mmCIF file of C-alpha atoms in Angstrom:
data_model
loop_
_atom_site.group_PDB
_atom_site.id
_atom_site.type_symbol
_atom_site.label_atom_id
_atom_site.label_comp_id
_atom_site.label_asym_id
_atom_site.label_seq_id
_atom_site.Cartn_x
_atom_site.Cartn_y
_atom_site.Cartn_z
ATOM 1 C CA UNK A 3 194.555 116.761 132.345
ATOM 2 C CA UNK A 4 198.079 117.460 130.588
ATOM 3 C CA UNK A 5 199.229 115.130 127.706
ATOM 4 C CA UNK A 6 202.029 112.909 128.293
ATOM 5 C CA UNK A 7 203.981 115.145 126.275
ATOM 6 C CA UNK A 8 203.665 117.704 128.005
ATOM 7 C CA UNK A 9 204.539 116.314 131.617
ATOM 8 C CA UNK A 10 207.703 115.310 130.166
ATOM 9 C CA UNK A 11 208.176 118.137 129.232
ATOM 10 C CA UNK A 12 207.811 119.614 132.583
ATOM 11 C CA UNK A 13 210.084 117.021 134.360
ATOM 12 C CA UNK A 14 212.926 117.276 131.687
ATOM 13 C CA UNK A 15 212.807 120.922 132.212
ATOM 14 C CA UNK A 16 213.472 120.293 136.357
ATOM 15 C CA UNK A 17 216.166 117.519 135.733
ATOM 16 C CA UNK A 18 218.268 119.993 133.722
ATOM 17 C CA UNK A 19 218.380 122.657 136.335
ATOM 18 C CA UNK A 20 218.474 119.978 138.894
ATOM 19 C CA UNK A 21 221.966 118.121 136.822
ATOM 20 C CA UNK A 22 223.481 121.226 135.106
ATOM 21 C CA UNK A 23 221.951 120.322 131.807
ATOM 22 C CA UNK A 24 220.016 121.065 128.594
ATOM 23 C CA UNK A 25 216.652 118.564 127.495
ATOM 24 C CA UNK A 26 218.738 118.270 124.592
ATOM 25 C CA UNK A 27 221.008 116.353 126.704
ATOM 26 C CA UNK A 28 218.215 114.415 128.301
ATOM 27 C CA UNK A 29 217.337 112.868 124.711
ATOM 28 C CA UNK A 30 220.358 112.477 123.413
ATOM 29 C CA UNK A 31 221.666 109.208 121.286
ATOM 30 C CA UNK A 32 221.093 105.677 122.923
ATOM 31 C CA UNK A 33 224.253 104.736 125.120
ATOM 32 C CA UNK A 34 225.913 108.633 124.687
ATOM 33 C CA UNK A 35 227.231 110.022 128.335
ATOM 34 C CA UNK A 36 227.121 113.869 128.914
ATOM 35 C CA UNK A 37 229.555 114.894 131.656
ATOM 36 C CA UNK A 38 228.619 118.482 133.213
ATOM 37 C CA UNK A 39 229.438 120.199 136.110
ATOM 38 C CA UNK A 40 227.145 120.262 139.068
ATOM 39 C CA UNK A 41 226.192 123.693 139.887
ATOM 40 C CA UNK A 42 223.582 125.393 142.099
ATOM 41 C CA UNK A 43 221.436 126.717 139.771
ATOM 42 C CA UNK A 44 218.647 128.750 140.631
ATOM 43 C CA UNK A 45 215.193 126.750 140.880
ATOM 44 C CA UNK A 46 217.062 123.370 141.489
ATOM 45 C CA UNK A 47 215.160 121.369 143.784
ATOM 46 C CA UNK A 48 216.186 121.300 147.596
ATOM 47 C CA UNK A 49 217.516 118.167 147.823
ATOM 48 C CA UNK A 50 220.500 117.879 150.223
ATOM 49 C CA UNK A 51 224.134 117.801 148.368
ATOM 50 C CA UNK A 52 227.344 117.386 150.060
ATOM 51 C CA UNK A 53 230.015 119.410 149.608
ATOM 52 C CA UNK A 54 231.323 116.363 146.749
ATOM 53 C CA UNK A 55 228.039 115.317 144.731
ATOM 54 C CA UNK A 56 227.402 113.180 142.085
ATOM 55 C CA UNK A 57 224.188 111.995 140.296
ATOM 56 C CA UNK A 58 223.777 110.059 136.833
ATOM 57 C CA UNK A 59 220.335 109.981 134.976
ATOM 58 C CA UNK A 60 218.996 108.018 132.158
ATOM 59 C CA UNK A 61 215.629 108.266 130.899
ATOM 60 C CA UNK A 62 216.395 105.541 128.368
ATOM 61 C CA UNK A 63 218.761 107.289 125.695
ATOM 62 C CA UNK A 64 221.637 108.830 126.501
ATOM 63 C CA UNK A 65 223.416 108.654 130.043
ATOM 64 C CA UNK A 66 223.368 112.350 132.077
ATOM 65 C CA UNK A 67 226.423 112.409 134.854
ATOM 66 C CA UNK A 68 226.260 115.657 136.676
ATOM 67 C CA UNK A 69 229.141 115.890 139.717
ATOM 68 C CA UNK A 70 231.923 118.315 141.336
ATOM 69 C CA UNK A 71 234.945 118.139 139.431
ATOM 70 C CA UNK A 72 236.390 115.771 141.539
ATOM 71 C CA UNK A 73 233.790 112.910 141.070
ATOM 72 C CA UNK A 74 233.257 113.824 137.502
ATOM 73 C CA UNK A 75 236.977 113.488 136.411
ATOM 74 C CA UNK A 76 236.498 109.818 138.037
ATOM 75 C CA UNK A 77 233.313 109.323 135.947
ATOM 76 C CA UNK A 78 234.837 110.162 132.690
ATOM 77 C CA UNK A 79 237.803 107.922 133.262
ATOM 78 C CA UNK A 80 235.239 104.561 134.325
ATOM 79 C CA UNK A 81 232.579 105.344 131.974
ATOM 80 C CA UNK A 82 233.840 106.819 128.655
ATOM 81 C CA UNK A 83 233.131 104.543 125.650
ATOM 82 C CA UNK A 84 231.162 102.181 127.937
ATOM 83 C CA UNK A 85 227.300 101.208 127.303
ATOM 84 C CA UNK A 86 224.376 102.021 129.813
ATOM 85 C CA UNK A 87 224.482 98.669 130.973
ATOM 86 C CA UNK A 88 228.065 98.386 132.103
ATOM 87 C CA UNK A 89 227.718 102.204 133.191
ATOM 88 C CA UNK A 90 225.297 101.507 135.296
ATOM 89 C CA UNK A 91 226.900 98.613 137.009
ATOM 90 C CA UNK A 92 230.390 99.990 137.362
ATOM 91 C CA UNK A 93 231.314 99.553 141.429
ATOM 92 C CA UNK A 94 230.789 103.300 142.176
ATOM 93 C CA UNK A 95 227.274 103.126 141.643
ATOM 94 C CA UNK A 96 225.992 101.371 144.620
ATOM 95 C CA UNK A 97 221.992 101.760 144.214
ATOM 96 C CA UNK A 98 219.306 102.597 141.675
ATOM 97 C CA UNK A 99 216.376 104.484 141.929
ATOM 98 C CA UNK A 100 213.125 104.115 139.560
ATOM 99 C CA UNK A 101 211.089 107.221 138.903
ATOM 100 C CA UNK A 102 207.840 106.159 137.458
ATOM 101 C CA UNK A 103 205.554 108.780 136.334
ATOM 102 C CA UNK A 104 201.584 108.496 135.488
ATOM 103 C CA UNK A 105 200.704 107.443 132.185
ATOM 104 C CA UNK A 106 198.177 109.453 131.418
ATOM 105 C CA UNK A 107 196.704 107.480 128.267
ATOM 106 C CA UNK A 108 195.605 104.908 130.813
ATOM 107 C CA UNK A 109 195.300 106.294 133.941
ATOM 108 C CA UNK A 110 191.485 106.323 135.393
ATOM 109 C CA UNK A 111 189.854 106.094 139.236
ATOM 110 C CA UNK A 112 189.986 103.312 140.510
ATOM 111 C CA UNK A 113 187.773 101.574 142.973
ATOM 112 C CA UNK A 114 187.995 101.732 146.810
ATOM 113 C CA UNK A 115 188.447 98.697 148.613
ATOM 114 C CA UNK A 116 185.521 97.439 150.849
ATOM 115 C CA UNK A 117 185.308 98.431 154.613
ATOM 116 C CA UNK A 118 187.727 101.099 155.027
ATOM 117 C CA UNK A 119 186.807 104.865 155.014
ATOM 118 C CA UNK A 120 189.028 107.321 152.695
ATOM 119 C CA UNK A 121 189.930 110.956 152.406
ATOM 120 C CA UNK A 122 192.242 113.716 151.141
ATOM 121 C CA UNK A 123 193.767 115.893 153.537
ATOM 122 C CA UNK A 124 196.336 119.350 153.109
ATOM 123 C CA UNK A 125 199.576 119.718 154.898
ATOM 124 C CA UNK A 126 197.791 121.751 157.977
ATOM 125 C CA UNK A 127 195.700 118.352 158.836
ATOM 126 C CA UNK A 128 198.705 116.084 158.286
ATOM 127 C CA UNK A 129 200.315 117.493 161.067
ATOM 128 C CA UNK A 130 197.739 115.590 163.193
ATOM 129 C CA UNK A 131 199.857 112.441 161.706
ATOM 130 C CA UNK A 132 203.213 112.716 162.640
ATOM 131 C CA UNK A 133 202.274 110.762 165.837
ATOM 132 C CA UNK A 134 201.637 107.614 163.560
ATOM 133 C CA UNK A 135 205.533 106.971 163.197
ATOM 134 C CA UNK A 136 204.348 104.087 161.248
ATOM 135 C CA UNK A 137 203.980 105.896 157.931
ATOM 136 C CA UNK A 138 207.702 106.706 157.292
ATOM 137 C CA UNK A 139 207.909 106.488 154.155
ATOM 138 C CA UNK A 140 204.484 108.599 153.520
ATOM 139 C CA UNK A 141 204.978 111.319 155.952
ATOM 140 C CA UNK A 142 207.791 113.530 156.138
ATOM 141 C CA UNK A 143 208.462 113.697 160.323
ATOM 142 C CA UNK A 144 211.810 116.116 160.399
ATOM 143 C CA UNK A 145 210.513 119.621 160.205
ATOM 144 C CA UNK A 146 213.838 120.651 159.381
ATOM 145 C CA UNK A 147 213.869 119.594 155.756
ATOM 146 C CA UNK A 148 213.361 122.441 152.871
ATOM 147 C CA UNK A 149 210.057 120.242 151.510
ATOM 148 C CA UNK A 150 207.116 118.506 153.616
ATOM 149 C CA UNK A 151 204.232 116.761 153.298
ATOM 150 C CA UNK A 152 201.690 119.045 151.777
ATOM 151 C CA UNK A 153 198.877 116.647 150.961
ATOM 152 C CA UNK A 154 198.035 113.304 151.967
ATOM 153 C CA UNK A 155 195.026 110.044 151.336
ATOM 154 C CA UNK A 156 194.515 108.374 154.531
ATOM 155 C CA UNK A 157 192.865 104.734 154.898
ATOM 156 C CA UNK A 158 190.979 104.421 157.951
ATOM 157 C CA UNK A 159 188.829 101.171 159.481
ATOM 158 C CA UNK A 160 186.782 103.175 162.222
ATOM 159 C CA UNK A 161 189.014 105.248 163.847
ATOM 160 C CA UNK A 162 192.503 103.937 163.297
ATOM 161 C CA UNK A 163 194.479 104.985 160.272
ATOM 162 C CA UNK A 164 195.821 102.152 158.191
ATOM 163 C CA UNK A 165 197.515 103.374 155.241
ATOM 164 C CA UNK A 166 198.579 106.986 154.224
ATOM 165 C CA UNK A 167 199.935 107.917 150.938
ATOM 166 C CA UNK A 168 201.925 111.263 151.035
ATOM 167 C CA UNK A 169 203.054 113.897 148.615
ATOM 168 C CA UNK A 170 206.064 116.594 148.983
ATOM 169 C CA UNK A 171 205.970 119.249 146.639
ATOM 170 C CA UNK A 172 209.874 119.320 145.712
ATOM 171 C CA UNK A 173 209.228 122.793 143.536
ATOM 172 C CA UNK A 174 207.045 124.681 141.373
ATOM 173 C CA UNK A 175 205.157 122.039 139.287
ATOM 174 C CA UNK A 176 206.639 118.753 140.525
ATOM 175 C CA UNK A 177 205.307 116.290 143.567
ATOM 176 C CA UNK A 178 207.029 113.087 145.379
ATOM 177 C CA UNK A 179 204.674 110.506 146.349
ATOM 178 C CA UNK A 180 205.356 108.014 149.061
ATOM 179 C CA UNK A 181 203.233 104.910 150.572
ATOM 180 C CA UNK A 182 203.185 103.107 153.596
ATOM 181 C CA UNK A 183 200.391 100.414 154.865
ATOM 182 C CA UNK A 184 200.179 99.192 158.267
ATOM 183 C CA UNK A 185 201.828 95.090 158.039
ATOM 184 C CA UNK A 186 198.396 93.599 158.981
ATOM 185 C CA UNK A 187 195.988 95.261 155.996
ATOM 186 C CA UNK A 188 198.655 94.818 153.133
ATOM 187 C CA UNK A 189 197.640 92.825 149.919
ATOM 188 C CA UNK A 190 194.488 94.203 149.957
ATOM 189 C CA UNK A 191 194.573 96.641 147.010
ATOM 190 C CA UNK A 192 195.434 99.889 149.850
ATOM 191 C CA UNK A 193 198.842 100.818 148.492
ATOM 192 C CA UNK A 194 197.394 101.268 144.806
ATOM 193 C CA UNK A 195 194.233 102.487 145.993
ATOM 194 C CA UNK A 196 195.992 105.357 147.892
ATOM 195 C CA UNK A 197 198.611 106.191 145.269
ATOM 196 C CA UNK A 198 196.039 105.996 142.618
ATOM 197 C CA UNK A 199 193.712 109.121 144.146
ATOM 198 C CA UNK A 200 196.419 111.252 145.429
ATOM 199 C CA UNK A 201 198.073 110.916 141.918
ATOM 200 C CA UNK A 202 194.539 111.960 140.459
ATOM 201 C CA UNK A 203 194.238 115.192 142.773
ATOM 202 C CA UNK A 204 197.903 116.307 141.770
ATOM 203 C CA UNK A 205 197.135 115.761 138.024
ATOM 204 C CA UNK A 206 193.652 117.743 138.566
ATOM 205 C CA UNK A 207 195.784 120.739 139.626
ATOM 206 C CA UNK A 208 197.975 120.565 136.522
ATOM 207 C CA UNK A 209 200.756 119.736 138.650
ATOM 208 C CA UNK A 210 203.117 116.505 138.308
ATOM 209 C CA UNK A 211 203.651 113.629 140.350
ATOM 210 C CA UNK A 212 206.537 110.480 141.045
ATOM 211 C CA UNK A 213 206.423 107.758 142.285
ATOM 212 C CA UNK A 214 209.940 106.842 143.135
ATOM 213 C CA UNK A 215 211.402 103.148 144.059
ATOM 214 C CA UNK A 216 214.421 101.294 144.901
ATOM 215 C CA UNK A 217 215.346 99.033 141.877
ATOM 216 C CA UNK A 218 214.924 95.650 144.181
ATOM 217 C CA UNK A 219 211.488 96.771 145.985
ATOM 218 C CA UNK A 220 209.001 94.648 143.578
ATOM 219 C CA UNK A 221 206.457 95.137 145.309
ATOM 220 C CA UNK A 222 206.353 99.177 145.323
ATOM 221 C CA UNK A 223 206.793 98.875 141.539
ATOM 222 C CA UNK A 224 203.778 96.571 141.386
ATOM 223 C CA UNK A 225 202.145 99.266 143.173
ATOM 224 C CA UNK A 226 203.419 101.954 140.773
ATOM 225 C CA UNK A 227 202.115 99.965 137.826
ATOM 226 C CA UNK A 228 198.221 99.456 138.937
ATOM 227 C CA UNK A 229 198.301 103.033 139.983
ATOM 228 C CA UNK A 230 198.681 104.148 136.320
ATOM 229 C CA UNK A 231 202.426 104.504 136.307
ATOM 230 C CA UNK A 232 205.025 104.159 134.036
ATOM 231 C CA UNK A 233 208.719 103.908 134.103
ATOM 232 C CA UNK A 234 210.229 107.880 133.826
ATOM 233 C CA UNK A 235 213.887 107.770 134.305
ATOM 234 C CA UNK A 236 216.437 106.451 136.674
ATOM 235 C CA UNK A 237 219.272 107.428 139.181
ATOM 236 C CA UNK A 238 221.742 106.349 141.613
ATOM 237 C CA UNK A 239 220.087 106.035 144.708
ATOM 238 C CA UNK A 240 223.909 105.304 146.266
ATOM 239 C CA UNK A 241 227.526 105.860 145.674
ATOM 240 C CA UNK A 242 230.944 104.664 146.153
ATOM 241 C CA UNK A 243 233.541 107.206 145.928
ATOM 242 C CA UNK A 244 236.754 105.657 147.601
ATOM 243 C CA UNK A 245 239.290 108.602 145.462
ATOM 244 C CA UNK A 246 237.816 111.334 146.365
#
Protein backbone atom coordinates (compact mmCIF):
# COMPACT_ATOMS: atom_id res chain seq x y z
CA UNK A 1 0.00 0.00 0.00
CA UNK A 2 1.29 3.69 -0.86
CA UNK A 3 2.42 6.00 2.04
CA UNK A 4 0.37 8.88 2.85
CA UNK A 5 2.89 10.88 1.26
CA UNK A 6 2.73 9.63 -1.58
CA UNK A 7 -1.18 9.70 -2.24
CA UNK A 8 -0.94 13.27 -1.68
CA UNK A 9 1.19 13.46 -3.81
CA UNK A 10 -0.89 11.91 -6.43
CA UNK A 11 -4.05 14.03 -5.67
CA UNK A 12 -2.09 17.41 -5.55
CA UNK A 13 -0.71 16.48 -8.85
CA UNK A 14 -4.67 16.06 -10.32
CA UNK A 15 -5.94 19.28 -8.49
CA UNK A 16 -3.32 21.38 -10.32
CA UNK A 17 -4.26 20.27 -13.77
CA UNK A 18 -7.78 20.13 -12.64
CA UNK A 19 -7.48 24.34 -11.18
CA UNK A 20 -4.72 25.68 -13.51
CA UNK A 21 -2.11 25.33 -10.85
CA UNK A 22 1.31 24.27 -9.50
CA UNK A 23 1.54 21.86 -5.91
CA UNK A 24 3.55 24.69 -5.00
CA UNK A 25 0.43 26.59 -4.96
CA UNK A 26 -1.45 23.86 -3.20
CA UNK A 27 0.99 24.32 -0.05
CA UNK A 28 1.43 27.60 -0.04
CA UNK A 29 1.42 30.03 3.28
CA UNK A 30 -1.64 29.67 5.74
CA UNK A 31 -4.48 32.20 4.64
CA UNK A 32 -2.44 33.18 1.03
CA UNK A 33 -5.08 33.15 -2.13
CA UNK A 34 -3.65 32.18 -5.62
CA UNK A 35 -5.87 33.52 -8.41
CA UNK A 36 -5.27 31.55 -11.86
CA UNK A 37 -7.03 31.20 -14.83
CA UNK A 38 -9.16 28.20 -15.51
CA UNK A 39 -8.01 26.45 -18.50
CA UNK A 40 -8.65 23.06 -20.14
CA UNK A 41 -5.66 21.45 -19.62
CA UNK A 42 -4.95 18.21 -20.90
CA UNK A 43 -5.61 15.25 -18.30
CA UNK A 44 -8.10 17.45 -16.24
CA UNK A 45 -10.75 15.38 -14.99
CA UNK A 46 -14.20 15.29 -16.90
CA UNK A 47 -16.16 17.05 -14.73
CA UNK A 48 -18.82 19.25 -16.41
CA UNK A 49 -17.85 23.21 -16.60
CA UNK A 50 -20.01 25.83 -17.94
CA UNK A 51 -19.04 28.11 -20.24
CA UNK A 52 -18.31 30.70 -16.79
CA UNK A 53 -16.59 28.36 -14.05
CA UNK A 54 -15.29 28.89 -10.89
CA UNK A 55 -13.84 26.57 -8.15
CA UNK A 56 -11.77 27.51 -4.87
CA UNK A 57 -9.68 24.80 -2.98
CA UNK A 58 -8.03 24.68 0.32
CA UNK A 59 -6.30 21.82 1.65
CA UNK A 60 -5.61 23.74 4.85
CA UNK A 61 -2.84 26.40 3.84
CA UNK A 62 -3.22 28.61 1.33
CA UNK A 63 -6.61 29.32 -0.60
CA UNK A 64 -6.51 28.04 -4.61
CA UNK A 65 -9.34 30.13 -6.78
CA UNK A 66 -9.26 28.87 -10.29
CA UNK A 67 -12.20 30.69 -12.66
CA UNK A 68 -12.82 32.42 -16.25
CA UNK A 69 -11.76 35.84 -16.16
CA UNK A 70 -14.96 37.04 -15.49
CA UNK A 71 -15.56 35.24 -12.09
CA UNK A 72 -11.98 35.57 -11.15
CA UNK A 73 -11.80 39.44 -11.48
CA UNK A 74 -14.93 39.21 -8.93
CA UNK A 75 -12.89 36.88 -6.66
CA UNK A 76 -9.93 39.07 -6.40
CA UNK A 77 -12.00 42.12 -5.62
CA UNK A 78 -14.17 40.02 -2.47
CA UNK A 79 -11.35 38.02 -1.33
CA UNK A 80 -7.98 39.87 -1.50
CA UNK A 81 -6.43 40.46 1.96
CA UNK A 82 -9.24 38.39 3.55
CA UNK A 83 -8.57 35.11 5.79
CA UNK A 84 -9.85 31.50 4.86
CA UNK A 85 -12.52 31.89 7.17
CA UNK A 86 -14.19 35.00 5.86
CA UNK A 87 -13.18 33.67 2.24
CA UNK A 88 -14.94 30.93 2.62
CA UNK A 89 -18.09 32.49 3.86
CA UNK A 90 -18.26 35.43 1.51
CA UNK A 91 -22.09 35.24 -0.18
CA UNK A 92 -20.79 33.85 -3.53
CA UNK A 93 -19.87 30.72 -2.12
CA UNK A 94 -23.08 29.00 -1.55
CA UNK A 95 -21.91 25.27 -0.53
CA UNK A 96 -18.90 23.30 0.66
CA UNK A 97 -17.72 20.12 -0.19
CA UNK A 98 -15.36 17.79 2.12
CA UNK A 99 -12.94 15.49 0.37
CA UNK A 100 -11.72 13.02 2.86
CA UNK A 101 -9.10 10.70 1.80
CA UNK A 102 -7.89 7.25 3.58
CA UNK A 103 -5.45 7.54 6.18
CA UNK A 104 -3.40 5.00 5.55
CA UNK A 105 -1.45 4.86 9.04
CA UNK A 106 -4.73 3.58 10.43
CA UNK A 107 -6.66 2.16 7.97
CA UNK A 108 -7.29 -1.85 8.43
CA UNK A 109 -10.43 -4.42 7.43
CA UNK A 110 -12.91 -4.14 9.19
CA UNK A 111 -15.53 -6.60 10.24
CA UNK A 112 -18.76 -7.50 8.36
CA UNK A 113 -21.88 -7.02 10.02
CA UNK A 114 -23.95 -10.18 10.97
CA UNK A 115 -26.64 -11.61 8.54
CA UNK A 116 -26.05 -9.94 5.38
CA UNK A 117 -24.03 -11.48 2.45
CA UNK A 118 -21.19 -9.19 0.73
CA UNK A 119 -19.28 -8.92 -2.50
CA UNK A 120 -17.20 -6.89 -4.97
CA UNK A 121 -18.41 -6.52 -8.31
CA UNK A 122 -16.74 -4.61 -11.82
CA UNK A 123 -18.60 -2.12 -13.87
CA UNK A 124 -19.94 -5.03 -16.42
CA UNK A 125 -22.02 -6.63 -13.29
CA UNK A 126 -23.15 -3.23 -12.01
CA UNK A 127 -25.08 -2.75 -14.90
CA UNK A 128 -27.44 -5.42 -13.46
CA UNK A 129 -28.06 -2.44 -10.75
CA UNK A 130 -29.25 0.42 -12.38
CA UNK A 131 -32.80 -1.01 -11.85
CA UNK A 132 -32.31 -0.40 -7.99
CA UNK A 133 -32.94 3.49 -8.43
CA UNK A 134 -32.52 3.45 -4.78
CA UNK A 135 -28.73 3.70 -4.75
CA UNK A 136 -28.37 7.24 -6.25
CA UNK A 137 -25.83 8.35 -4.76
CA UNK A 138 -23.70 4.92 -5.26
CA UNK A 139 -24.51 4.21 -8.78
CA UNK A 140 -24.02 6.40 -11.57
CA UNK A 141 -27.62 5.83 -13.74
CA UNK A 142 -27.01 8.53 -16.82
CA UNK A 143 -24.91 6.72 -19.33
CA UNK A 144 -24.22 9.90 -20.82
CA UNK A 145 -21.65 11.13 -18.34
CA UNK A 146 -17.70 10.95 -19.35
CA UNK A 147 -17.10 8.61 -15.91
CA UNK A 148 -19.29 5.57 -14.49
CA UNK A 149 -19.43 3.26 -12.02
CA UNK A 150 -16.60 0.87 -12.55
CA UNK A 151 -16.64 -1.12 -9.33
CA UNK A 152 -19.02 -1.58 -6.68
CA UNK A 153 -19.62 -3.65 -2.75
CA UNK A 154 -23.10 -4.72 -2.58
CA UNK A 155 -24.96 -5.72 0.83
CA UNK A 156 -27.42 -8.29 0.32
CA UNK A 157 -30.00 -10.16 3.04
CA UNK A 158 -31.02 -13.22 0.74
CA UNK A 159 -31.74 -11.95 -2.39
CA UNK A 160 -32.47 -8.27 -2.06
CA UNK A 161 -29.68 -5.75 -2.21
CA UNK A 162 -29.51 -3.38 0.72
CA UNK A 163 -26.66 -1.18 0.47
CA UNK A 164 -24.17 -0.55 -2.46
CA UNK A 165 -21.11 1.48 -2.21
CA UNK A 166 -19.85 2.71 -5.68
CA UNK A 167 -16.66 3.98 -7.19
CA UNK A 168 -16.12 6.22 -10.53
CA UNK A 169 -12.78 6.30 -11.73
CA UNK A 170 -12.57 10.23 -12.54
CA UNK A 171 -8.89 9.60 -14.34
CA UNK A 172 -5.76 7.80 -14.36
CA UNK A 173 -4.99 7.09 -10.64
CA UNK A 174 -7.91 8.74 -8.83
CA UNK A 175 -11.52 7.08 -7.68
CA UNK A 176 -14.93 8.78 -6.26
CA UNK A 177 -16.66 6.76 -3.80
CA UNK A 178 -20.32 7.09 -3.07
CA UNK A 179 -22.81 5.23 -0.47
CA UNK A 180 -26.28 4.67 -0.25
CA UNK A 181 -28.26 2.17 2.30
CA UNK A 182 -31.73 1.24 1.91
CA UNK A 183 -33.83 3.61 5.01
CA UNK A 184 -34.83 0.38 6.88
CA UNK A 185 -31.08 -1.36 7.48
CA UNK A 186 -29.27 2.04 8.33
CA UNK A 187 -27.35 2.35 11.73
CA UNK A 188 -26.21 -0.89 11.47
CA UNK A 189 -22.50 -0.43 10.66
CA UNK A 190 -23.45 -1.00 6.41
CA UNK A 191 -22.37 2.42 5.21
CA UNK A 192 -18.77 2.01 6.87
CA UNK A 193 -18.68 -1.53 6.24
CA UNK A 194 -19.16 -0.92 2.45
CA UNK A 195 -16.92 2.13 2.12
CA UNK A 196 -14.34 0.48 4.21
CA UNK A 197 -13.73 -2.71 1.57
CA UNK A 198 -14.20 -0.90 -1.60
CA UNK A 199 -11.63 1.70 -0.26
CA UNK A 200 -9.31 -1.41 0.53
CA UNK A 201 -9.63 -2.93 -3.14
CA UNK A 202 -8.81 0.60 -4.73
CA UNK A 203 -5.75 1.02 -2.40
CA UNK A 204 -4.69 -2.77 -3.29
CA UNK A 205 -4.44 -1.60 -6.93
CA UNK A 206 -2.23 1.36 -6.07
CA UNK A 207 -4.89 3.54 -7.11
CA UNK A 208 -6.57 6.45 -4.91
CA UNK A 209 -9.83 6.90 -3.52
CA UNK A 210 -12.44 10.00 -2.00
CA UNK A 211 -14.83 10.04 -0.20
CA UNK A 212 -16.56 13.29 -0.83
CA UNK A 213 -19.41 15.08 1.48
CA UNK A 214 -21.53 18.03 1.79
CA UNK A 215 -20.21 20.16 4.77
CA UNK A 216 -23.79 19.73 6.76
CA UNK A 217 -24.23 15.78 6.02
CA UNK A 218 -22.83 14.50 9.61
CA UNK A 219 -23.67 11.53 9.19
CA UNK A 220 -21.66 10.69 5.78
CA UNK A 221 -18.65 12.22 7.57
CA UNK A 222 -19.18 9.84 10.48
CA UNK A 223 -19.11 7.31 7.89
CA UNK A 224 -15.93 8.69 6.28
CA UNK A 225 -14.20 8.65 9.64
CA UNK A 226 -14.78 4.76 10.73
CA UNK A 227 -13.92 3.89 7.21
CA UNK A 228 -10.29 5.07 7.76
CA UNK A 229 -10.70 8.54 6.36
CA UNK A 230 -9.34 11.69 6.88
CA UNK A 231 -10.11 15.20 5.98
CA UNK A 232 -8.14 15.98 2.28
CA UNK A 233 -9.18 19.31 1.09
CA UNK A 234 -12.26 21.29 0.42
CA UNK A 235 -14.37 23.08 -2.34
CA UNK A 236 -17.37 24.93 -3.21
CA UNK A 237 -19.91 22.56 -3.82
CA UNK A 238 -22.21 25.86 -5.00
CA UNK A 239 -22.00 29.33 -6.28
CA UNK A 240 -23.54 32.64 -6.48
CA UNK A 241 -22.50 34.68 -9.30
CA UNK A 242 -25.20 37.53 -9.66
CA UNK A 243 -22.32 39.98 -11.98
CA UNK A 244 -21.50 37.84 -14.26
Amino acid sequence: MMTQTEMLFIVQSQLAVDLNCSIDDLNGEKDSIIFVEAKENPGRRPFPRKTRFFEIVSMGKSIVVSATPERLSIAKAQMQGKDRDIVFALPIIRGLYLHFLPDVTRIKPMFSPNNFLFEVIKREEVVHLLHATSFDNAVIYDANLPWQTDLAAIAKQGEKIVGVAGASKTCAKLWQIGIDVLPEYRNLGLASYLVNRLTIEILERGEVPSYDVIASNLASQRVAQRSGYSPGWVSDWRCDFPEC
